[in-house]
Short mmCIF file of C-alpha atoms and ligand atoms in Angstrom, two decimals:
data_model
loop_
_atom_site.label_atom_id
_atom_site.label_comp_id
_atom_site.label_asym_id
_atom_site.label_seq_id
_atom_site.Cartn_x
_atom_site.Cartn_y
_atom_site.Cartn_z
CA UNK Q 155 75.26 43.51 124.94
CA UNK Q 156 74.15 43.90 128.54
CA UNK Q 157 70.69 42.43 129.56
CA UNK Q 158 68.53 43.23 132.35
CA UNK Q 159 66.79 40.87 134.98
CA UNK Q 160 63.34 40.94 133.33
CA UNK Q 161 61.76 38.72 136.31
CA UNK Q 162 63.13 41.37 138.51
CA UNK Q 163 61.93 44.17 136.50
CA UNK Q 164 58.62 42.53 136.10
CA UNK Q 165 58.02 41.96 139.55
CA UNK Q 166 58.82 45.40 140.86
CA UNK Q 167 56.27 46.29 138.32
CA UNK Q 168 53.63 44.11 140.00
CA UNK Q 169 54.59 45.45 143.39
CA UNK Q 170 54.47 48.93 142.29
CA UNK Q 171 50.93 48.45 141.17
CA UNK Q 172 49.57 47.01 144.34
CA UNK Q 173 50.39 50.53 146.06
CA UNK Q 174 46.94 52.34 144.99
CA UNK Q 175 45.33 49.91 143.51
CA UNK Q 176 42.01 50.69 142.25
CA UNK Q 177 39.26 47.67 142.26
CA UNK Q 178 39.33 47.36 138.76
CA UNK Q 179 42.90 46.90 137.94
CA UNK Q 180 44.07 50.32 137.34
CA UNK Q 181 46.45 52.27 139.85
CA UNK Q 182 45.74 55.52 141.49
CA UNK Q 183 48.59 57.95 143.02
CA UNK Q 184 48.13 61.32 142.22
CA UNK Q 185 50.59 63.44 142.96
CA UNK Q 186 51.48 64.05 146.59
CA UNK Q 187 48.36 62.48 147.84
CA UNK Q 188 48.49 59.35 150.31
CA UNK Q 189 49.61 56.77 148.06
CA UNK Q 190 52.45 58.57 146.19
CA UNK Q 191 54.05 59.18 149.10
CA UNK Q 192 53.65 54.83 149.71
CA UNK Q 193 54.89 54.67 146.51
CA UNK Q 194 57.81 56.58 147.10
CA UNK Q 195 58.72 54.74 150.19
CA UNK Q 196 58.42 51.60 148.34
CA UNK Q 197 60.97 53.04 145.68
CA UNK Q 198 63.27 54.16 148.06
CA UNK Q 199 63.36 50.65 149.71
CA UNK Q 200 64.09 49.38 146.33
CA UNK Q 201 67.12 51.54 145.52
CA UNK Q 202 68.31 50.57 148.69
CA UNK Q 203 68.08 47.29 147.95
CA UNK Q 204 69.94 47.22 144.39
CA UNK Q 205 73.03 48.36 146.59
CA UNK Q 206 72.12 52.23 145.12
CA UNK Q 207 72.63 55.48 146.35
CA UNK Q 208 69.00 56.98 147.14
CA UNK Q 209 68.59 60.80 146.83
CA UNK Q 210 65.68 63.43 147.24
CA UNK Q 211 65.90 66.52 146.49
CA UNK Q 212 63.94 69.61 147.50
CA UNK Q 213 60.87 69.07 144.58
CA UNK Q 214 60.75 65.72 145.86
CA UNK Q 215 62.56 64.53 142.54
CA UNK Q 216 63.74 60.79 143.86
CA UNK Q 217 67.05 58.96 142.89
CA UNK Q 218 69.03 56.17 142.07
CA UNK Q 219 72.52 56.71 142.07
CA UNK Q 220 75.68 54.79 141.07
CA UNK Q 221 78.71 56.87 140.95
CA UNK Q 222 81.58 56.18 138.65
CA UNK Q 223 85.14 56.62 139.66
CA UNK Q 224 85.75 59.79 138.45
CA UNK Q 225 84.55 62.20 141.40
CA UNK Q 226 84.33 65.60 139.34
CA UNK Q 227 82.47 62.97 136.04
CA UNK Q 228 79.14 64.45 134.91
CA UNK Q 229 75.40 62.76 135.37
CA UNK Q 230 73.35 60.87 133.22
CA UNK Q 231 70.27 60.52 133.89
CA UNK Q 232 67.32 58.39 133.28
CA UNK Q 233 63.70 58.41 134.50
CA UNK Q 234 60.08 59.15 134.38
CA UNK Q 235 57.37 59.58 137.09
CA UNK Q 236 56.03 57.35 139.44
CA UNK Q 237 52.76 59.24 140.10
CA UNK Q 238 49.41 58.28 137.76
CA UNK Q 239 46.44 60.19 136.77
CA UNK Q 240 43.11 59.33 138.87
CA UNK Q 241 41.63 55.44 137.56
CA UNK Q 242 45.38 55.20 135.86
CA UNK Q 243 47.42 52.26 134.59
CA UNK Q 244 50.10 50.12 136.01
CA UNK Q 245 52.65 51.33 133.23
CA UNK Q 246 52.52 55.10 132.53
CA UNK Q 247 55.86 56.61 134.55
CA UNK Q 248 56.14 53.19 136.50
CA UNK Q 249 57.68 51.31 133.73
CA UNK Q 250 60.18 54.11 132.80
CA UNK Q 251 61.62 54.75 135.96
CA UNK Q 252 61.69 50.80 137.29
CA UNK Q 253 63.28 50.54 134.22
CA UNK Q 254 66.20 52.90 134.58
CA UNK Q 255 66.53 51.63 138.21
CA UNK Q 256 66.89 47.92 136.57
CA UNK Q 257 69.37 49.44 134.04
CA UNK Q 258 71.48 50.81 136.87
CA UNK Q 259 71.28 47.90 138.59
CA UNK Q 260 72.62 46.04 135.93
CA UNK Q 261 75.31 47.90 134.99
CA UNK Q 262 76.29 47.91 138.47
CA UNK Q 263 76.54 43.73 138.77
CA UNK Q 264 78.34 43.80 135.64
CA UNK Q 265 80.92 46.10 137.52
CA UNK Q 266 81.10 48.42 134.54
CA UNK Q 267 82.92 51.75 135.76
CA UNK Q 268 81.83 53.75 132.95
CA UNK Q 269 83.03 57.47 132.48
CA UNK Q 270 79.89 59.18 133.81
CA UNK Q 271 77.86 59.13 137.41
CA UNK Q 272 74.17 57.11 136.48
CA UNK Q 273 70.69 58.43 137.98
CA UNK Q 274 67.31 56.84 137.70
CA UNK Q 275 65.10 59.31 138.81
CA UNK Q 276 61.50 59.41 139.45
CA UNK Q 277 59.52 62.82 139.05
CA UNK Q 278 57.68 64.85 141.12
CA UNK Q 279 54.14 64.71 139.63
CA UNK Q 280 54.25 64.91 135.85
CA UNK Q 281 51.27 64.71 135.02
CA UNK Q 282 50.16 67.82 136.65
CA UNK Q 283 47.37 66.29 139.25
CA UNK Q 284 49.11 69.61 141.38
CA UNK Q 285 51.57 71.27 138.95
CA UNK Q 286 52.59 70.38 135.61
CA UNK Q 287 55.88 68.96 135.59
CA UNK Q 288 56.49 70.35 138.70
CA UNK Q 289 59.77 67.99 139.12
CA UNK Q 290 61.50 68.06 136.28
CA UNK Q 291 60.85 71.88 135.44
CA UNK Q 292 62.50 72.28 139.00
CA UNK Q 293 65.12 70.22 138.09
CA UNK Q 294 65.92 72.25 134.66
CA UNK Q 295 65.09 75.56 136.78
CA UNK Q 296 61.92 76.74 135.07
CA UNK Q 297 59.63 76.50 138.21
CA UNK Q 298 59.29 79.60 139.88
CA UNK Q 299 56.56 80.13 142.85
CA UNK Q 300 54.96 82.79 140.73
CA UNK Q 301 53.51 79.62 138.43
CA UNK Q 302 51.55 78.19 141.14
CA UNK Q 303 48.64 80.36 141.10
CA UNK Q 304 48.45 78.52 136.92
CA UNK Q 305 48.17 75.33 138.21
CA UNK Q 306 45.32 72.81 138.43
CA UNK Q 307 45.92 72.68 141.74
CA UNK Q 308 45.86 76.26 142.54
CA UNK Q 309 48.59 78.24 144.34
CA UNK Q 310 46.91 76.72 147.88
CA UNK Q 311 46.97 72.97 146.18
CA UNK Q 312 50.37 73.20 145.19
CA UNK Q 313 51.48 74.51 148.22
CA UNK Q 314 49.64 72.40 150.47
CA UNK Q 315 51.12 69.39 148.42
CA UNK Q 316 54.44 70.45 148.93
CA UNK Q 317 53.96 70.07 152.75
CA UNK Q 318 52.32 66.77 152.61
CA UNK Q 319 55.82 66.00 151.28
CA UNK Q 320 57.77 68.37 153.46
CA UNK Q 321 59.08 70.19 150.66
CA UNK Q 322 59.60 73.98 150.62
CA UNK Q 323 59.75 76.76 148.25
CA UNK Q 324 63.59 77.26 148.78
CA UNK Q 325 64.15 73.84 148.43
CA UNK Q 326 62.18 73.32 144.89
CA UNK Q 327 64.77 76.65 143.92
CA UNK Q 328 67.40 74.55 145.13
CA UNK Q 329 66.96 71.36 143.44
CA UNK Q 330 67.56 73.57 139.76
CA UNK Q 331 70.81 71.61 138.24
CA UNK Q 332 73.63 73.02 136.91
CA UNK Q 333 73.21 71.98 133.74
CA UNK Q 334 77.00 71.96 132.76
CA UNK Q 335 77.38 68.74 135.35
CA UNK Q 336 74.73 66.51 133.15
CA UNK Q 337 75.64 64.75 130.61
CA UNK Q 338 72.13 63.64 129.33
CA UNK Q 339 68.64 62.04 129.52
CA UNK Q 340 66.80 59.43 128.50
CA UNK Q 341 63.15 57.76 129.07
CA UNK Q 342 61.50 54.76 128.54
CA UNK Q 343 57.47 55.20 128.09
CA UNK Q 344 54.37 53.05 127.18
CA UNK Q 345 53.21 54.61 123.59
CA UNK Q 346 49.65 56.25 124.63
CA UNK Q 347 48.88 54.88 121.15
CA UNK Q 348 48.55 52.56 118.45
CA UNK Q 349 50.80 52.99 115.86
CA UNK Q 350 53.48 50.51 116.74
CA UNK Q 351 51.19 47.62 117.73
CA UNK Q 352 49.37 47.80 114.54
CA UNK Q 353 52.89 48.27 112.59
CA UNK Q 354 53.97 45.02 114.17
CA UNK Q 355 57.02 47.24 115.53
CA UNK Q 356 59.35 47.13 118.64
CA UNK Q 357 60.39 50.40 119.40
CA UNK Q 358 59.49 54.00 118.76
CA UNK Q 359 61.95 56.18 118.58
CA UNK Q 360 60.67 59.81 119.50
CA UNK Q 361 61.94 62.17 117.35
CA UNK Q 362 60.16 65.30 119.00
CA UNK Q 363 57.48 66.14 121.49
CA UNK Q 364 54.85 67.73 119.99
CA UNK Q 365 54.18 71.93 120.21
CA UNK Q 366 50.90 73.27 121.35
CA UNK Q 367 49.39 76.23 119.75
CA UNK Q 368 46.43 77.84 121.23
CA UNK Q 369 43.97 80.86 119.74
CA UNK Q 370 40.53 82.30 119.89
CA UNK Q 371 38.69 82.84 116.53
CA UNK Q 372 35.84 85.10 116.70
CA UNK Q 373 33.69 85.22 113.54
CA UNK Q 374 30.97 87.93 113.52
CA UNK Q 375 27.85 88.91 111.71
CA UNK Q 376 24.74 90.15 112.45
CA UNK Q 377 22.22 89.38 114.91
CA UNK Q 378 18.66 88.67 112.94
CA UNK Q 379 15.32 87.73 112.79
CA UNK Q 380 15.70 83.75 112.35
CA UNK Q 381 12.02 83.70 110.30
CA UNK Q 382 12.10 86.81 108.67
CA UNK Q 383 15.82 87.34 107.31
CA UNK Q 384 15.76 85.98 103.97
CA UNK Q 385 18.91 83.06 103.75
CA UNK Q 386 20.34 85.04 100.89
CA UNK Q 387 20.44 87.81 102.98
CA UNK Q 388 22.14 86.38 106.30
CA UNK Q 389 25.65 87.37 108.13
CA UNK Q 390 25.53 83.81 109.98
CA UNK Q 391 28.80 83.81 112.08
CA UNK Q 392 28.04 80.42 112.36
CA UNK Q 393 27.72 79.36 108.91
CA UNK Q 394 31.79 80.78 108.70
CA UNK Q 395 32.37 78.78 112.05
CA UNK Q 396 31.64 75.56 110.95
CA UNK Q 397 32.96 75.99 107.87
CA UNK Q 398 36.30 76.80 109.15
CA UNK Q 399 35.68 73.67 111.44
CA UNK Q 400 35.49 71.27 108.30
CA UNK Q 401 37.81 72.27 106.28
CA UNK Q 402 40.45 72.73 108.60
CA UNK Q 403 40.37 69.32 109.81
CA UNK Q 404 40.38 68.15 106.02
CA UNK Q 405 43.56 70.85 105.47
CA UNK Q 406 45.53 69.20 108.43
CA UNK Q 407 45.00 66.07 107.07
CA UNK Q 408 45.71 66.61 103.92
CA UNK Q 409 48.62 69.31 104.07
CA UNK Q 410 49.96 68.27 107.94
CA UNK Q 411 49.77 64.46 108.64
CA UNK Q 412 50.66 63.57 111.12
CA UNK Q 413 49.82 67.07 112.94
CA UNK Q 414 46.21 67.29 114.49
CA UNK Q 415 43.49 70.24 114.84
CA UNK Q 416 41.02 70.83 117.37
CA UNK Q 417 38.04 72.65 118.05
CA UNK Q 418 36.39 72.27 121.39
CA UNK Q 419 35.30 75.02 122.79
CA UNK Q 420 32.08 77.04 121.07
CA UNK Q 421 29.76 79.56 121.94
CA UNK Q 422 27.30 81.67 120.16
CA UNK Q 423 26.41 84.50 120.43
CA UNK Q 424 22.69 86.02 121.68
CA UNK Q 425 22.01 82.22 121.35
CA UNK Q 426 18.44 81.98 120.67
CA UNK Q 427 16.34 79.40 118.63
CA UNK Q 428 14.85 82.39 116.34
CA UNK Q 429 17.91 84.93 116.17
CA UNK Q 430 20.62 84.27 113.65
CA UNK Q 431 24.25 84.18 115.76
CA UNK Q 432 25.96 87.86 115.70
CA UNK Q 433 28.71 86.15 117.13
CA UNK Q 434 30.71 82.61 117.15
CA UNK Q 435 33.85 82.31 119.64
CA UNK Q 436 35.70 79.01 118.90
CA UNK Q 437 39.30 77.81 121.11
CA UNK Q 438 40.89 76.47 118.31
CA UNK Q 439 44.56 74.17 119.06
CA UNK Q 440 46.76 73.08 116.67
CA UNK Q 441 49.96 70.33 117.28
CA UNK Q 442 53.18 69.54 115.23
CA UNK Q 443 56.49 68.29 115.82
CA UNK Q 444 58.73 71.12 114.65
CA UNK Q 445 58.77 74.57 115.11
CA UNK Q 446 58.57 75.21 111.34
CA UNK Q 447 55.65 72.68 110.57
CA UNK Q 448 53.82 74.39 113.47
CA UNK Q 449 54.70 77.78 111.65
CA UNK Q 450 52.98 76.65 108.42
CA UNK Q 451 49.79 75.29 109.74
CA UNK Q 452 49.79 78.18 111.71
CA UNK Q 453 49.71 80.57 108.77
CA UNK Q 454 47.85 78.36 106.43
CA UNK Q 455 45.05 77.86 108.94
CA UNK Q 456 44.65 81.36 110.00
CA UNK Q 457 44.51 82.27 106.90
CA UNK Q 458 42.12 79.54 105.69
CA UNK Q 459 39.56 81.49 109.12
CA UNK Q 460 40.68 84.67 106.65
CA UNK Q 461 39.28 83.71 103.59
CA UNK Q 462 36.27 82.18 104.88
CA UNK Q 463 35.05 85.13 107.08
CA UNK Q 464 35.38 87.09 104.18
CA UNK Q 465 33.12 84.67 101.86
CA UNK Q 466 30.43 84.48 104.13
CA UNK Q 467 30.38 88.12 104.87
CA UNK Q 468 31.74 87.92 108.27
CA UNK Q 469 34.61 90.01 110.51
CA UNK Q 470 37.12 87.73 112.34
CA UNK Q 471 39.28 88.44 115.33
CA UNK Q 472 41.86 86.38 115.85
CA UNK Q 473 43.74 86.10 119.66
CA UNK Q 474 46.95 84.10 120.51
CA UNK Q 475 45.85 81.86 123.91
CA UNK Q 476 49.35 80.58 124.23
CA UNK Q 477 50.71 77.47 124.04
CA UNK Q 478 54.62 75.29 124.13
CA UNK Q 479 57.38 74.88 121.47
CA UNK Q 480 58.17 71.62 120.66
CA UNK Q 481 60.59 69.99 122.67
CA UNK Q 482 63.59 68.55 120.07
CA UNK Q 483 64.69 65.10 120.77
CA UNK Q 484 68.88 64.78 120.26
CA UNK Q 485 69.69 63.52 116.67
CA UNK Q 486 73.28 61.56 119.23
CA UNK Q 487 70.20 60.07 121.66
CA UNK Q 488 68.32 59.33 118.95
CA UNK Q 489 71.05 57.20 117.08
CA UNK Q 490 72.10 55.66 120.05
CA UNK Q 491 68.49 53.87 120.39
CA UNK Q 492 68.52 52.87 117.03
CA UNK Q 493 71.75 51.27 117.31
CA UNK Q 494 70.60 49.22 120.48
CA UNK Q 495 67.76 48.55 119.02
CA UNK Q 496 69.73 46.96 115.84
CA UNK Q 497 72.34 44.96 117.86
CA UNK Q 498 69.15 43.65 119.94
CA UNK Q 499 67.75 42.53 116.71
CA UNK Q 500 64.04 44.63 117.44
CA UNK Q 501 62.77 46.50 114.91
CA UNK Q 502 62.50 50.13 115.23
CA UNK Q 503 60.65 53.74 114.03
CA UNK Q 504 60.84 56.94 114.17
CA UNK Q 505 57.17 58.68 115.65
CA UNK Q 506 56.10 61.73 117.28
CA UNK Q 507 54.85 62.28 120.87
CA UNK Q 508 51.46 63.89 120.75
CA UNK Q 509 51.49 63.09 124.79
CA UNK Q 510 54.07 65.60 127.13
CA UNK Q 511 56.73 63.83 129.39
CA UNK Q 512 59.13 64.74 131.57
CA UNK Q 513 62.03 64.49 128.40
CA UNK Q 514 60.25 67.60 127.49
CA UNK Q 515 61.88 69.78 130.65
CA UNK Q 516 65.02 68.21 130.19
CA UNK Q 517 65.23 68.47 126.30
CA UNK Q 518 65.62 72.64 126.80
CA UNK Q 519 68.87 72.00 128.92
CA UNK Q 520 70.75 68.54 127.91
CA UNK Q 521 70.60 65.91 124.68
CA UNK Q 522 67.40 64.16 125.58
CA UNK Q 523 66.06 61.43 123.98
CA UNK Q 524 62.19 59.15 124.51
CA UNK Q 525 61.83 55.58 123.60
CA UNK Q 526 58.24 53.92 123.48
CA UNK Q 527 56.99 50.39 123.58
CA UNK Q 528 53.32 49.05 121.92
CA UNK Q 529 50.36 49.95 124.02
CA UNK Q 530 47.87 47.18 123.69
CA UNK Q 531 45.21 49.16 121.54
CA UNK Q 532 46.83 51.78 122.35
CA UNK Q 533 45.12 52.42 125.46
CA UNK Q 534 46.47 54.47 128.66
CA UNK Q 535 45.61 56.48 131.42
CA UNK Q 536 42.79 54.08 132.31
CA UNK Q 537 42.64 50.71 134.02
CA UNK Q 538 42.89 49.08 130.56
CA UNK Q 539 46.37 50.12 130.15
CA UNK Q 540 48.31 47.16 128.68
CA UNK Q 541 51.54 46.28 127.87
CA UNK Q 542 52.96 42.53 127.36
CA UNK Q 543 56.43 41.37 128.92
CA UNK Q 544 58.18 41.05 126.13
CA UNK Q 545 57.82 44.53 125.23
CA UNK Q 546 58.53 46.05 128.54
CA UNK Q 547 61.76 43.65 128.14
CA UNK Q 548 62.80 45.05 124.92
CA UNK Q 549 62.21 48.50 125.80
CA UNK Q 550 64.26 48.20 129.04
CA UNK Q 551 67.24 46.45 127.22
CA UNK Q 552 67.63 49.25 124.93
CA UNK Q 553 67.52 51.86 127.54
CA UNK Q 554 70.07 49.83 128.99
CA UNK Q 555 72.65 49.54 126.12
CA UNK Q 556 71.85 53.74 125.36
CA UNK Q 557 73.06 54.49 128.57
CA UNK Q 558 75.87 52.70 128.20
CA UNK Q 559 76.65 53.67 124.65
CA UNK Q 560 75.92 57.49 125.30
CA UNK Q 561 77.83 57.16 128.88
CA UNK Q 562 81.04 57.04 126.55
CA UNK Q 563 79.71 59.45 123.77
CA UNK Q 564 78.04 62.28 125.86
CA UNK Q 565 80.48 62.64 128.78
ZN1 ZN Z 174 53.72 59.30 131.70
#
C-alpha cells in the first residue's frame, strides 16, 4: 500500500483557499474570472514543483503529467475542478484535483513505472458559473459553439470568458480526446451530503450520477365565479395541482427511495382572489440513478397527474422540458475502490450522486468511477463547507491505490 504526504496535501489545500478568499471563510473563483485564473497559476507552480509535466489545453483543461515508459501507453486520468460557485467552500473541486496531483506525486517518489501515462487534471469551470462542464464536455467532445447561446453565461459570457483565458473556439474543438488513448477516470469529491457522516462511514462509493427528468403539467378547468360556484360544482385546476403535488412526493418516497421529486415552479391561471383557476402550469423534475428506475417513476408519476385530472374533472397536458441520462459509474472502477478501501482498513458504501461532476462527461467515453468523503453536516457550496483531515486523508489514499490498481487492470 502506497500512502500519500497528507501534510503536503493538507497544506496545498490551505494555500489553495487563500486565492479568493471570501471574509467569512469560504472561497470564491468562478470560472474564468480574476481569481481562477490566480488559482490556476498557483496550480501550475505546483505541478512544477512535484517534478510534473504541466499541460493546458485549448478549454483551459490543466494537467499533471507523469509519463510511463511505454511512449505509445494510454492515459489515466484523475481530477476535478478547481473553480467554486460564488460564497463557495475550500473543498468542492479543490480537494479532488490536489488530490490526484498528491497521488501522482507519490507514485512518482516511489519510482513506480506503471503500464499507463498518469494525469491529474483540473477542469475548466464545472460548475457552470459560464458553461456547464465546459472542460470536461470538451475534453469527451460534446461541446460544440452552438451550446453557448444555453449557457448561464450567455453566448457573449462564454465567449468573453474564453478570452480572459486566451482560449479559442478551435482550440476548445481541439482539446476533444481520442478516446481510444485513455484508459480511465477517477475523482475524489466532498459528499454534498449527509449520509456518510451520520452512517459513521469512510467512503462512498458512487455507483451512478443521478438522471434529470424535466416536464410541464398543465391541469385545466374552468374559470368561475369564486362566491357564486357552488364547491360541488367546481373544475378547480388547482385542487388536481396540489393533489398531484402530495401524493407524488408520498409515491417517490414510498415506491422510489432514494429518488427525489420536485415541484417548483407554479402559476395559475386568470389568478384572481374571486375566480376559481381555469388553469395550473407546474415544472415538475424527477431524479434516479438508472435509466430504468427513472423509466418507472416516469410512467407511474405521469400517470398518477392521469388519474387525478380525471377525478377532479380536469384536462391535463403533459410536455417533456428535457433533461440528462444518468451517467453509469464502471462496475471495474467501482471494485477497485472497494478493494483500496478494504486493504486501508476504512469502511465503505455504495450511494448515489444527486450532485453532477465532471465523472459525468467522462463516464459516456471511458470506465469512470467517483469516490466521496463525509461532509460535516453535509454542508457545501457555502462558507460552511467542512471536511476533517482524516477524511480528506482517507479519501486521497484510496484514490491513490485505484490508480494504481486500475493502471494494471484498465490499460
Ligand atoms: Zn464539485
Amino acid at each position: 500500500m502506497l500512502h500519500i504526504n497528507a501534510e503536503r496535501l493538507l497544506a496545498g489545500l490551505d494555500t489553495l483557499a487563500k486565492i479568493g478568499a471570501t471574509s467569512d471563510g469560504g472561497v470564491e473563483r468562478l470560472a474564468m474570472s480574476e481569481a481562477d485564473m490566480a488559482g490556476r497559476r498557483w496550480f501550475k507552480q505546483r505541478v512544477k514543483e512535484a517534478g510534473l509535466e504541466f499541460h493546458a489545453d485549448g478549454a483551459g483543461n490543466l494537467s499533471a503529467v507523469l509519463r510511463c515508459s511505454k511512449p505509445d501507453a494510454k492515459t489515466f486520468l484523475a481530477g476535478s475542478h478547481l473553480d467554486t460557485v460564488p460564497n463557495g467552500g475550500r473543498y468542492d473541486g479543490a480537494l479532488g484535483v490536489l488530490a490526484a496531483l498528491e497521488a501522482l506525486r507519490t507514485i512518482r517518489e516511489a519510482g513506480l513505472d506503471l503500464p499507463v501515462h498518469l494525469e491529474a487534471i483540473s477542469f475548466t469551470d464545472e460548475e457552470g458559473s459560464v458553461l456547464y462542464l465546459f472542460g470536461s464536455r470538451s475534453l469527451i467532445g460534446e461541446l460544440q459553439p452552438e451550446q453557448f447561446q444555453n449557457s448561464r453565461g450567455g453566448e457573449r459570457g462564454v465567449l468573453d470568458g474564453m478570452q480572459r483565458l486566451g482560449l479559442s473556439i478551435e482550440g476548445m474543438l481541439g482539446a476533444r480526446r481520442d478516446t481510444q488513448s485513455l484508459a480511465g477516470y477517477v475523482e475524489l469529491h466532498i459528499e454534498q451530503g449527509a449520509r456518510l457522516e451520520e452512517a459513521g462511514t469512510n467512503i462512498g462509493i458512487v455507483t451512478s450520477i443521478v438522471g434529470i427528468s424535466d416536464f410541464w403539467l398543465t391541469f385545466t378547468g374552468k374559470a368561475n365565479h369564486a362566491g357564486t360556484t357552488p364547491m360541488d360544482r367546481r373544475a378547480d385546476a388547482l385542487w388536481g395541482a396540489s393533489a398531484f403535488v402530495q401524493q407524488a412526493s408520498q409515491l417517490v418516497q414510498t415506491e422510489f427511495s432514494p429518488g427525489v421529486m420536485n415541484v417548483g415552479e407554479i402559476s395559475a391561471k386568470p389568478g384572481a382572489f374571486n375566480i376559481v383557476p381555469a388553469e395550473v402550469k407546474l415544472s415538475f423534475e424527477f431524479r434516479h440513478g438508472t435509466p430504468e428506475a427513472l423509466a418507472q417513476m416516469q410512467d407511474q408519476l405521469l400517470a398518477l397527474a392521469e388519474k387525478i385530472a380525471a377525478a377532479y374533472g380536469l384536462g391535463l397536458k403533459i410536455e417533456p422540458a428535457g433533461g440528462y441520462a444518468p451517467a453509469l459509474m464502471d462496475e471495474r472502477v467501482m471494485a477497485a475502490f472497494e478493494a483500496s478501501a478494504d486493504d486501508l482498513g476504512l469502511t465503505h458504501t455504495r450511494l448515489l450522486s444527486f450532485a453532477g461532476h465532471d465523472a459525468e462527461s467522462l463516464s459516456h467515453v471511458v470506465p469512470s468511477g467517483m469516490i466521496f468523503v463525509p461532509s460535516v453536516a453535509g454542508i457545501s457550496h457555502s462558507p460552511r463547507e467542512f471536511t476533517h483531515s482524516h477524511d480528506i486523508v482517507h479519501g486521497a489514499n484510496v484514490l491513490l491505490n485505484t490508480i494504481v490498481e486500475l493502471a494494471t487492470k484498465l490499460d
